[in-house]
CSV table of C-alpha atoms in Angstrom, one decimal:
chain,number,residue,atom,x,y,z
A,153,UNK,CA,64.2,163.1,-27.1
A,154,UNK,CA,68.0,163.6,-26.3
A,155,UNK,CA,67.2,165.9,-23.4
A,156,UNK,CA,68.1,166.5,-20.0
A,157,UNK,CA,65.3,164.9,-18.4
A,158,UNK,CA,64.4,168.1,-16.1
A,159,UNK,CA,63.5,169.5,-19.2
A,160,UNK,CA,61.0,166.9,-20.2
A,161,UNK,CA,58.7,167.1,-17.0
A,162,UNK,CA,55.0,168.2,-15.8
A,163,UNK,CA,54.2,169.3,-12.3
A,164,UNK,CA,51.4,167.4,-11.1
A,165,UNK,CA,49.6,169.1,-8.0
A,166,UNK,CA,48.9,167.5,-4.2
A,167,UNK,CA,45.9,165.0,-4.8
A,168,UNK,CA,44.3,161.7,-4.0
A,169,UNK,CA,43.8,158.6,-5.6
A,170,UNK,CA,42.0,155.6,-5.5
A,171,UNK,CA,44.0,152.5,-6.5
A,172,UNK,CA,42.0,148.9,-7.1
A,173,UNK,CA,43.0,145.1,-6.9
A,174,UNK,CA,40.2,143.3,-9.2
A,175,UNK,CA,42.5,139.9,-7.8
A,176,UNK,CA,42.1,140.2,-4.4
A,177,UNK,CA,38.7,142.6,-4.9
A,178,UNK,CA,40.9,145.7,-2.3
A,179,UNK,CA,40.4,148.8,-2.8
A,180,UNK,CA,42.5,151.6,-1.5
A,181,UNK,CA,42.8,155.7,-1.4
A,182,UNK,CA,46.1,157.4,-1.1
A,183,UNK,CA,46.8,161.5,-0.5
A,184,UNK,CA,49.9,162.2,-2.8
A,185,UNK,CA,51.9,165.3,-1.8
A,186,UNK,CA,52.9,167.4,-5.1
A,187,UNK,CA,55.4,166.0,-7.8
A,188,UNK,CA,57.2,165.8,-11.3
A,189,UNK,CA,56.7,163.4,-13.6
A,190,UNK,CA,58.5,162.8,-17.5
A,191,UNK,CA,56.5,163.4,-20.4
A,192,UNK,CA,57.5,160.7,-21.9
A,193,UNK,CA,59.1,156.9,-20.9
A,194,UNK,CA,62.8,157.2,-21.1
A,195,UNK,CA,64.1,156.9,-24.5
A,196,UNK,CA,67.5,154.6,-25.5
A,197,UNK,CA,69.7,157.0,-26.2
A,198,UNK,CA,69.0,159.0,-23.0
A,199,UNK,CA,69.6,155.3,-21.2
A,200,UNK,CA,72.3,155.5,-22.9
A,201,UNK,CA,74.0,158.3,-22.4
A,202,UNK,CA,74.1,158.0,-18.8
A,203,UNK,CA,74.9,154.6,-18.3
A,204,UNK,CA,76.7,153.6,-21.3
A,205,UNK,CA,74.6,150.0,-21.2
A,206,UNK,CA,73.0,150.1,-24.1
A,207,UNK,CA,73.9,150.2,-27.8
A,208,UNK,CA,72.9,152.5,-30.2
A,209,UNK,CA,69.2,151.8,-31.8
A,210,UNK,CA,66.9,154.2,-33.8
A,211,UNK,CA,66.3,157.1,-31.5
A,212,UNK,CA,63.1,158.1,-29.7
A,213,UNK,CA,62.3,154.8,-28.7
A,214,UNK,CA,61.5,154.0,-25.1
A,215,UNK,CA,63.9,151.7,-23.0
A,216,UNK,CA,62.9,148.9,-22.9
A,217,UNK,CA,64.3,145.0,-21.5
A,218,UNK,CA,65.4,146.8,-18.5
A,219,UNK,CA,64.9,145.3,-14.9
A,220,UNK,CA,63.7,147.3,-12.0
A,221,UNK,CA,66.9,147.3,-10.5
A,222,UNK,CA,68.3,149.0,-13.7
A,223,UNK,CA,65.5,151.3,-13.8
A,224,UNK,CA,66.2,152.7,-9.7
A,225,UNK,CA,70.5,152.4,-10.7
A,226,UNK,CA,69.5,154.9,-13.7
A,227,UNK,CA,67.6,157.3,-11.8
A,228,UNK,CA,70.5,157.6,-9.0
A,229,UNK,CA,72.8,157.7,-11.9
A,230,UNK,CA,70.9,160.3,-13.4
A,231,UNK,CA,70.6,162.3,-10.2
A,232,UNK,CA,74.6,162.2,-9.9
A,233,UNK,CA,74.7,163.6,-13.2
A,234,UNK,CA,72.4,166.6,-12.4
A,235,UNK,CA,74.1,167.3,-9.4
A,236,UNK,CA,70.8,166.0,-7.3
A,237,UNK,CA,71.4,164.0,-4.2
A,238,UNK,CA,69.9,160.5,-5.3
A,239,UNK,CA,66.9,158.8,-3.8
A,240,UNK,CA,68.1,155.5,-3.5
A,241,UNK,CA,70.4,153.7,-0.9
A,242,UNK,CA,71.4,150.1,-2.6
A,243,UNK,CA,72.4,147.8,-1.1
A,244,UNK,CA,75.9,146.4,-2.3
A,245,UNK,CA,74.3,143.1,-2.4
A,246,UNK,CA,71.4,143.9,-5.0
A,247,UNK,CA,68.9,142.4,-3.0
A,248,UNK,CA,67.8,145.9,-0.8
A,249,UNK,CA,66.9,149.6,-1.8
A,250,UNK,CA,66.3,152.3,0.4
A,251,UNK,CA,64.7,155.5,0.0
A,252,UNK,CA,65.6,159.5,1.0
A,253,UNK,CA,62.4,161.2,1.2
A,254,UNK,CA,64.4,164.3,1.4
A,255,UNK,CA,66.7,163.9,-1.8
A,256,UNK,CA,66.1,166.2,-4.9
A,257,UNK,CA,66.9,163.7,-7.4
A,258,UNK,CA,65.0,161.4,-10.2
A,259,UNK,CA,63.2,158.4,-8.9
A,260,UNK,CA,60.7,156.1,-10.0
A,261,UNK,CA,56.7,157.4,-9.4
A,262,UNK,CA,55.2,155.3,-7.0
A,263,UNK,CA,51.8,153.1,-8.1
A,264,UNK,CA,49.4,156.2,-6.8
A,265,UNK,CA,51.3,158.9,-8.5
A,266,UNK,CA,51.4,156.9,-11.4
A,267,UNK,CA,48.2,156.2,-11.8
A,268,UNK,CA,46.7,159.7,-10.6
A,269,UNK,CA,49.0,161.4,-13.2
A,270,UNK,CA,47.7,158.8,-15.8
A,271,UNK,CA,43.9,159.3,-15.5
A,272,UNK,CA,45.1,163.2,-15.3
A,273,UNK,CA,41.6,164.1,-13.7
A,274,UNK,CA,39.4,161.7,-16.2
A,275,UNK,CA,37.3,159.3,-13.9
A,276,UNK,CA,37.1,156.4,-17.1
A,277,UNK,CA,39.1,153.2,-18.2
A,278,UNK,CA,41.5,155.6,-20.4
A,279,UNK,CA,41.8,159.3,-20.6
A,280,UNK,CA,41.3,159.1,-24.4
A,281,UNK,CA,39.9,156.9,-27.8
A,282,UNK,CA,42.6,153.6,-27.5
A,283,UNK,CA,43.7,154.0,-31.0
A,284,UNK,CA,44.4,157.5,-30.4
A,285,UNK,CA,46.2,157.5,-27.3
A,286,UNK,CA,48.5,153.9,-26.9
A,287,UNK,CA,50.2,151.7,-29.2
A,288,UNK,CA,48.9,148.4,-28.1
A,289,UNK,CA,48.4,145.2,-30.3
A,290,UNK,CA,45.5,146.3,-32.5
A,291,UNK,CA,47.6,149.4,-34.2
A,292,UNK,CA,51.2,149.1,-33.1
A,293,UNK,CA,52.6,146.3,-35.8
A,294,UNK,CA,53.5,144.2,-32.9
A,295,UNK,CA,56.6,147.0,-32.2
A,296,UNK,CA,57.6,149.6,-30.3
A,297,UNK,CA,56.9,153.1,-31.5
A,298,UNK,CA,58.9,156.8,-30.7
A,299,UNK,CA,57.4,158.0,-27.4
A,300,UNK,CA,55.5,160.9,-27.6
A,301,UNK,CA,53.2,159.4,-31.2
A,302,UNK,CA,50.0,159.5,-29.6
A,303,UNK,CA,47.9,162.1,-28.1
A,304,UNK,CA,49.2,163.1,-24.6
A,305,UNK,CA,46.7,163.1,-21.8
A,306,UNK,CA,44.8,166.3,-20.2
A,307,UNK,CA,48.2,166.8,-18.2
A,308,UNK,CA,50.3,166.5,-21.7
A,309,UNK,CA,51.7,163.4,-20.6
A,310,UNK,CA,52.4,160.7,-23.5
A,311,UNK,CA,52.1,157.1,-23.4
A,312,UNK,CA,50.8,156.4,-20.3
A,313,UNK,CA,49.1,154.0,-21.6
A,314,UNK,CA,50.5,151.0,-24.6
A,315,UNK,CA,54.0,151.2,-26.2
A,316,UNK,CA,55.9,149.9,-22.8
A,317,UNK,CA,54.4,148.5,-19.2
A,318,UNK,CA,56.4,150.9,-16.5
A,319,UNK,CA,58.3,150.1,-13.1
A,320,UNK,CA,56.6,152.2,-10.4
A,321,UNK,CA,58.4,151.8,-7.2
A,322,UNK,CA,55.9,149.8,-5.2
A,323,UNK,CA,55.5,145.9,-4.5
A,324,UNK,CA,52.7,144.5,-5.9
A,325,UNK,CA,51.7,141.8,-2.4
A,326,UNK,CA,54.4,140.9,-0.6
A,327,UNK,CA,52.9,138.9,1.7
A,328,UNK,CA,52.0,136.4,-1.6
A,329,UNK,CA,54.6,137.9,-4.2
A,330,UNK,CA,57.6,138.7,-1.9
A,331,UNK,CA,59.8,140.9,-3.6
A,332,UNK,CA,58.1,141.5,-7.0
A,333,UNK,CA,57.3,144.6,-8.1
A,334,UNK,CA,54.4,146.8,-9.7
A,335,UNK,CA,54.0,147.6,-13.8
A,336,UNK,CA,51.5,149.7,-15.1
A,337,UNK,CA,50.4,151.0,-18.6
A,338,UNK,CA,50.5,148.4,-20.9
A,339,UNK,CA,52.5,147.6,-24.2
A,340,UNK,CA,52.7,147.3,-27.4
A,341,UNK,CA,52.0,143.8,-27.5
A,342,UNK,CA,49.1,144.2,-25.1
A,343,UNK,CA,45.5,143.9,-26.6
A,344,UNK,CA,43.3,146.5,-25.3
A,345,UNK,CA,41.7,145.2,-22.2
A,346,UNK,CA,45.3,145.5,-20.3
A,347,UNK,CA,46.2,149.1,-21.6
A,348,UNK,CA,44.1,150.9,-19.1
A,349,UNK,CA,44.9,153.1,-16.1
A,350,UNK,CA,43.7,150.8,-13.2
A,351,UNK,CA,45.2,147.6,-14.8
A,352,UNK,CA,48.2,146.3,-12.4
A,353,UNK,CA,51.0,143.5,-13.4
A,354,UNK,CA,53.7,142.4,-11.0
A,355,UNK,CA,57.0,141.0,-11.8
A,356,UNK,CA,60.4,140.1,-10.6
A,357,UNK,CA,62.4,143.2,-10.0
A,358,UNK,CA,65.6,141.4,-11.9
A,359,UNK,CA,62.7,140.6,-14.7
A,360,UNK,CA,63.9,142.0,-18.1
A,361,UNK,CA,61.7,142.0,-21.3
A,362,UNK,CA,61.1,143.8,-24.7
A,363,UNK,CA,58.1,145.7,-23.6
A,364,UNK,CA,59.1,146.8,-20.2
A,365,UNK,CA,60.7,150.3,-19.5
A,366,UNK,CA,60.1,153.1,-17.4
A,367,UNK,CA,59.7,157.3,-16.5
A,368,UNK,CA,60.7,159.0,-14.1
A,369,UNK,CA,59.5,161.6,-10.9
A,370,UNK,CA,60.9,163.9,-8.1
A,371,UNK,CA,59.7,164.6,-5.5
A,372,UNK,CA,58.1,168.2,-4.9
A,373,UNK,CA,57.5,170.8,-7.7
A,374,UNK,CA,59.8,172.9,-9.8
A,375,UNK,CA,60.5,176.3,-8.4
């Protein structure tokens, strides 16, 4: 999937959401304003293309082992690349990120954009038959897969669910977590109860592991 990533995404129409904590019981509804979002999780060899940090590896593969501070450098990094103006103001010390609501560039979706594109208008626990839709422990030989393998969603969007968790841009509680930050989606090492499109995970945003990556949005629709 050695694309430009422009080229790789689906417009996803103004809507509303309803997001769920089954920890603290909350539940919450959020209007979303129109978007973009990748087909797929970023592969390696786009990573690596535009940030030279990552070896070469057998191609089609997600990211993956990437913080979410690696995740918001790539998508200003990316931006730069397609002459957008990038979303994010970081802070020389790595501890702050700032956002421009107004920039054109590549970003990471937020929780409720995420999971609205996800369930892609399907009200259940997936938008598909597990085994059809996600590499997750029971079919994915306890390894990541090429994006794009199973069947996409109603929206075309593939692995949303299984093959890698993915950074959204949101913190999960900060008044109990601080600074961590949301995953969704499940992964390939995942058994089936955590690959579905309400499940949320939190984590460290310098947290880096083998079955953790990311996609991509902008903000607005293509014209």
């Amino acid at each position: 999937m050695d694309v430009e990533a422009g080229d790789r995404m689906v417009d996803v129409a103004a809507g509303r959401v309803t997001l769920a904590d089954r920890r603290t019981g909350r539940s919450w509804t959020v209007d979303l304003a129109p978007y973009r979002i990748g087909v797929y999780p970023v592969t390696r060899e786009l990573y690596a293309r535009i940030t030279g940090g990552l070896p070469d590896g057998p191609r089609g593969l997600p990211v993956e082992s990437v913080s979410w501070w690696d995740a918001v450098r790539f998508c200003n990094a990316l931006s730069r690349h397609e002459e957008l103006t990038p979303v994010y103001d970081l802070a020389a010390d790595g501890e702050s990120a700032g956002r421009d609501a107004t920039a054109d560039g590549y970003r990471l979706p937020t929780e409720a954009e995420w999971e609205h594109a996800c369930r892609a208008g399907t009200t259940g626990p997936r938008y598909g038959a597990l085994d059809d839709i996600a590499w997750y422990r029971g079919n994915s030989q306890e390894r990541l897969h090429e994006v794009g393998g199973r069947l996409p969603n109603p929206w075309g969007l593939h692995d949303m669910l299984g093959n890698v968790w993915e950074w959204c841009w949101d913190h999960y509680d900060t008044e109990v977590y601080g600074s961590y930050r949301v995953l969704r989606g499940g992964g390939w090492f995942d058994e089936h109860w955590s690959c579905r499109a309400s499940v949320r995970r939190r984590s460290h945003p310098t947290f880096r592991v083998d079955d953790v990556g990311f996609r991509v949005a902008r903000s607005g629709s293509a014209r």
